[in-house]
Amino acid sequence: MALFKSFSGIITNIDHLWRGSTDRIGCTKLVSVENRDEGIVNFVVTPDTYFVDGVMIKEGDFVTGFYDALAPTPLIFPPQLRAIVMTKVSEYQNVKVDYFDTQLISSDGTLKLNLSPLTPVLLENGQPFITIPRNRNLVVVYGPTTRSIPAQTTPYKIIVLC
């Protein structure tokens, strides 16, 4: 099971990353992100990284990268983390990547999903997911929430990470 964490900031650099002869040249990127506290993270972005809404990123964009905090990482500075999900930050939508249980409550207990028949539930490749996405890692795109604990929302879209 993954423990998803995030880091948000402005992209300061995008460069190619070659990791030996098995890497497809130019397919892996190193995306440097710096936040307001001058914290820096280098995200390794591979062809498997899911981009919310298929956005294109560039230097100067404000983004959030989600990574598995339990995955092995090299002990270097700045930290180099494999991005599982990337999204541009928007004032119109929120994104949460987490494990959601049988009651559709996130593993950190901060968000409960109320599904609507109109909520698209999709696989990463855009195909429909045909059952209720319980006990799964999800990318949840949502707007307003209640002020309850946990906060509740009806998501705009759910992407199931298989």
Tab-separated table of C-alpha atoms in Angstrom:
chain	number	residue	atom	x	y	z
A	1	MET	CA	0.000	0.000	0.000
A	2	ALA	CA	1.237	3.483	-0.834
A	3	LEU	CA	1.331	6.457	1.518
A	4	PHE	CA	0.643	9.441	-0.711
A	5	LYS	CA	2.208	12.800	0.126
A	6	SER	CA	2.346	15.964	-1.950
A	7	PHE	CA	4.592	18.934	-2.609
A	8	SER	CA	3.390	22.150	-4.241
A	9	GLY	CA	5.348	24.970	-5.785
A	10	ILE	CA	6.508	26.676	-8.954
A	11	ILE	CA	8.369	24.746	-11.646
A	12	THR	CA	11.847	26.240	-11.919
A	13	ASN	CA	13.341	23.777	-14.408
A	14	ILE	CA	12.425	20.816	-16.618
A	15	ASP	CA	15.258	18.656	-17.903
A	16	HIS	CA	15.773	15.236	-19.495
A	17	LEU	CA	16.800	12.446	-17.149
A	18	TRP	CA	18.683	9.484	-18.539
A	19	ARG	CA	18.919	6.483	-16.252
A	20	GLY	CA	21.111	4.101	-18.209
A	21	SER	CA	20.784	2.252	-21.475
A	22	THR	CA	17.322	0.845	-20.670
A	23	ASP	CA	15.690	4.279	-20.451
A	24	ARG	CA	13.870	5.451	-23.537
A	25	ILE	CA	15.803	8.580	-24.430
A	26	GLY	CA	13.819	11.700	-23.647
A	27	CYS	CA	10.905	9.855	-22.022
A	28	THR	CA	11.858	10.626	-18.420
A	29	LYS	CA	11.966	14.205	-17.155
A	30	LEU	CA	13.343	15.803	-14.022
A	31	VAL	CA	10.963	18.563	-12.906
A	32	SER	CA	12.341	20.945	-10.265
A	33	VAL	CA	9.683	22.498	-8.036
A	34	GLU	CA	10.311	25.217	-5.449
A	35	ASN	CA	7.796	26.354	-2.841
A	36	ARG	CA	7.447	29.675	-0.995
A	37	ASP	CA	9.632	28.453	1.889
A	38	GLU	CA	12.479	27.867	-0.583
A	39	GLY	CA	11.993	24.109	-0.296
A	40	ILE	CA	12.993	22.270	-3.468
A	41	VAL	CA	11.936	18.864	-4.792
A	42	ASN	CA	13.027	17.240	-8.036
A	43	PHE	CA	10.192	15.100	-9.365
A	44	VAL	CA	11.071	12.228	-11.677
A	45	VAL	CA	8.285	12.263	-14.263
A	46	THR	CA	7.991	9.077	-16.330
A	47	PRO	CA	5.543	7.994	-19.037
A	48	ASP	CA	3.591	6.324	-16.174
A	49	THR	CA	3.028	9.598	-14.299
A	50	TYR	CA	-0.662	10.538	-14.431
A	51	PHE	CA	-1.357	14.197	-15.305
A	52	VAL	CA	-4.765	15.374	-14.080
A	53	ASP	CA	-6.831	16.572	-17.055
A	54	GLY	CA	-3.870	15.763	-19.345
A	55	VAL	CA	-2.315	19.180	-18.663
A	56	MET	CA	0.970	20.240	-20.216
A	57	ILE	CA	3.409	21.715	-17.717
A	58	LYS	CA	6.134	24.299	-18.246
A	59	GLU	CA	8.530	26.417	-16.230
A	60	GLY	CA	6.643	28.978	-14.132
A	61	ASP	CA	3.544	26.802	-13.605
A	62	PHE	CA	2.272	26.300	-10.049
A	63	VAL	CA	1.913	22.527	-9.624
A	64	THR	CA	1.407	19.801	-7.052
A	65	GLY	CA	3.256	16.525	-7.336
A	66	PHE	CA	2.031	13.446	-5.489
A	67	TYR	CA	4.483	10.712	-4.539
A	68	ASP	CA	4.654	7.536	-2.448
A	69	ALA	CA	6.321	8.462	0.848
A	70	LEU	CA	7.079	4.773	1.494
A	71	ALA	CA	8.981	4.270	-1.769
A	72	PRO	CA	12.770	4.085	-1.581
A	73	THR	CA	14.448	7.374	-2.459
A	74	PRO	CA	18.093	8.393	-2.754
A	75	LEU	CA	19.433	10.411	0.174
A	76	ILE	CA	20.397	13.494	-1.807
A	77	PHE	CA	19.509	17.156	-1.752
A	78	PRO	CA	17.274	18.305	-3.201
A	79	PRO	CA	15.150	15.184	-2.748
A	80	GLN	CA	14.414	13.285	-5.946
A	81	LEU	CA	10.942	11.725	-5.815
A	82	ARG	CA	9.058	9.677	-8.406
A	83	ALA	CA	5.883	11.579	-9.315
A	84	ILE	CA	2.849	9.324	-9.400
A	85	VAL	CA	0.387	12.149	-10.133
A	86	MET	CA	0.982	15.761	-11.227
A	87	THR	CA	-1.570	18.543	-11.439
A	88	LYS	CA	-1.582	22.269	-12.082
A	89	VAL	CA	-2.936	24.100	-9.069
A	90	SER	CA	-6.302	25.757	-9.764
A	91	GLU	CA	-8.579	27.889	-7.640
A	92	TYR	CA	-11.570	26.109	-9.203
A	93	GLN	CA	-10.767	22.541	-8.221
A	94	ASN	CA	-8.947	20.525	-5.581
A	95	VAL	CA	-7.104	17.261	-6.121
A	96	LYS	CA	-6.530	14.544	-3.539
A	97	VAL	CA	-4.602	11.336	-4.140
A	98	ASP	CA	-5.165	8.752	-1.432
A	99	TYR	CA	-6.464	5.326	-0.512
A	100	PHE	CA	-10.237	5.368	0.053
A	101	ASP	CA	-11.840	2.636	2.179
A	102	THR	CA	-15.185	0.825	1.928
A	103	GLN	CA	-17.027	3.947	3.114
A	104	LEU	CA	-15.066	6.097	0.614
A	105	ILE	CA	-13.157	7.875	3.396
A	106	SER	CA	-9.534	8.811	2.729
A	107	SER	CA	-6.809	7.043	4.710
A	108	ASP	CA	-6.002	10.253	6.602
A	109	GLY	CA	-9.698	10.632	7.546
A	110	THR	CA	-10.042	14.125	6.074
A	111	LEU	CA	-12.320	13.524	3.065
A	112	LYS	CA	-15.454	11.449	2.444
A	113	LEU	CA	-16.758	10.993	-1.083
A	114	ASN	CA	-20.468	11.143	-1.871
A	115	LEU	CA	-20.862	9.636	-5.322
A	116	SER	CA	-23.464	10.906	-7.739
A	117	PRO	CA	-24.715	8.968	-10.767
A	118	LEU	CA	-23.164	11.817	-12.784
A	119	THR	CA	-19.682	11.451	-11.240
A	120	PRO	CA	-17.333	10.029	-13.890
A	121	VAL	CA	-15.255	7.168	-12.483
A	122	LEU	CA	-12.451	6.390	-14.901
A	123	LEU	CA	-9.289	4.378	-15.281
A	124	GLU	CA	-6.028	6.218	-15.977
A	125	ASN	CA	-6.474	5.549	-19.698
A	126	GLY	CA	-9.878	7.292	-19.751
A	127	GLN	CA	-11.986	4.119	-19.891
A	128	PRO	CA	-14.921	3.782	-17.475
A	129	PHE	CA	-14.460	1.953	-14.175
A	130	ILE	CA	-17.626	-0.098	-13.798
A	131	THR	CA	-17.923	-0.667	-10.034
A	132	ILE	CA	-17.869	1.553	-6.952
A	133	PRO	CA	-14.221	2.517	-6.344
A	134	ARG	CA	-13.961	1.219	-2.776
A	135	ASN	CA	-10.700	0.054	-1.181
A	136	ARG	CA	-8.572	1.640	-3.890
A	137	ASN	CA	-6.016	4.336	-4.544
A	138	LEU	CA	-7.877	7.207	-6.193
A	139	VAL	CA	-7.225	10.581	-7.761
A	140	VAL	CA	-10.199	12.691	-6.714
A	141	VAL	CA	-10.940	16.001	-8.450
A	142	TYR	CA	-13.462	18.012	-6.448
A	143	GLY	CA	-14.725	21.457	-5.542
A	144	PRO	CA	-16.523	22.647	-2.420
A	145	THR	CA	-16.661	20.511	0.724
A	146	THR	CA	-18.705	20.536	3.905
A	147	ARG	CA	-17.141	21.790	7.117
A	148	SER	CA	-17.725	18.477	8.842
A	149	ILE	CA	-15.083	16.012	9.991
A	150	PRO	CA	-14.374	14.367	7.667
A	151	ALA	CA	-15.182	16.972	5.039
A	152	GLN	CA	-17.630	15.623	2.461
A	153	THR	CA	-17.782	16.310	-1.250
A	154	THR	CA	-19.375	15.101	-4.435
A	155	PRO	CA	-16.365	14.771	-6.744
A	156	TYR	CA	-16.210	16.227	-10.238
A	157	LYS	CA	-14.229	13.192	-11.362
A	158	ILE	CA	-12.491	10.111	-9.919
A	159	ILE	CA	-9.555	8.337	-11.507
A	160	VAL	CA	-8.781	4.830	-10.239
A	161	LEU	CA	-5.062	4.072	-9.938
A	162	CYS	CA	-4.744	0.371	-10.758
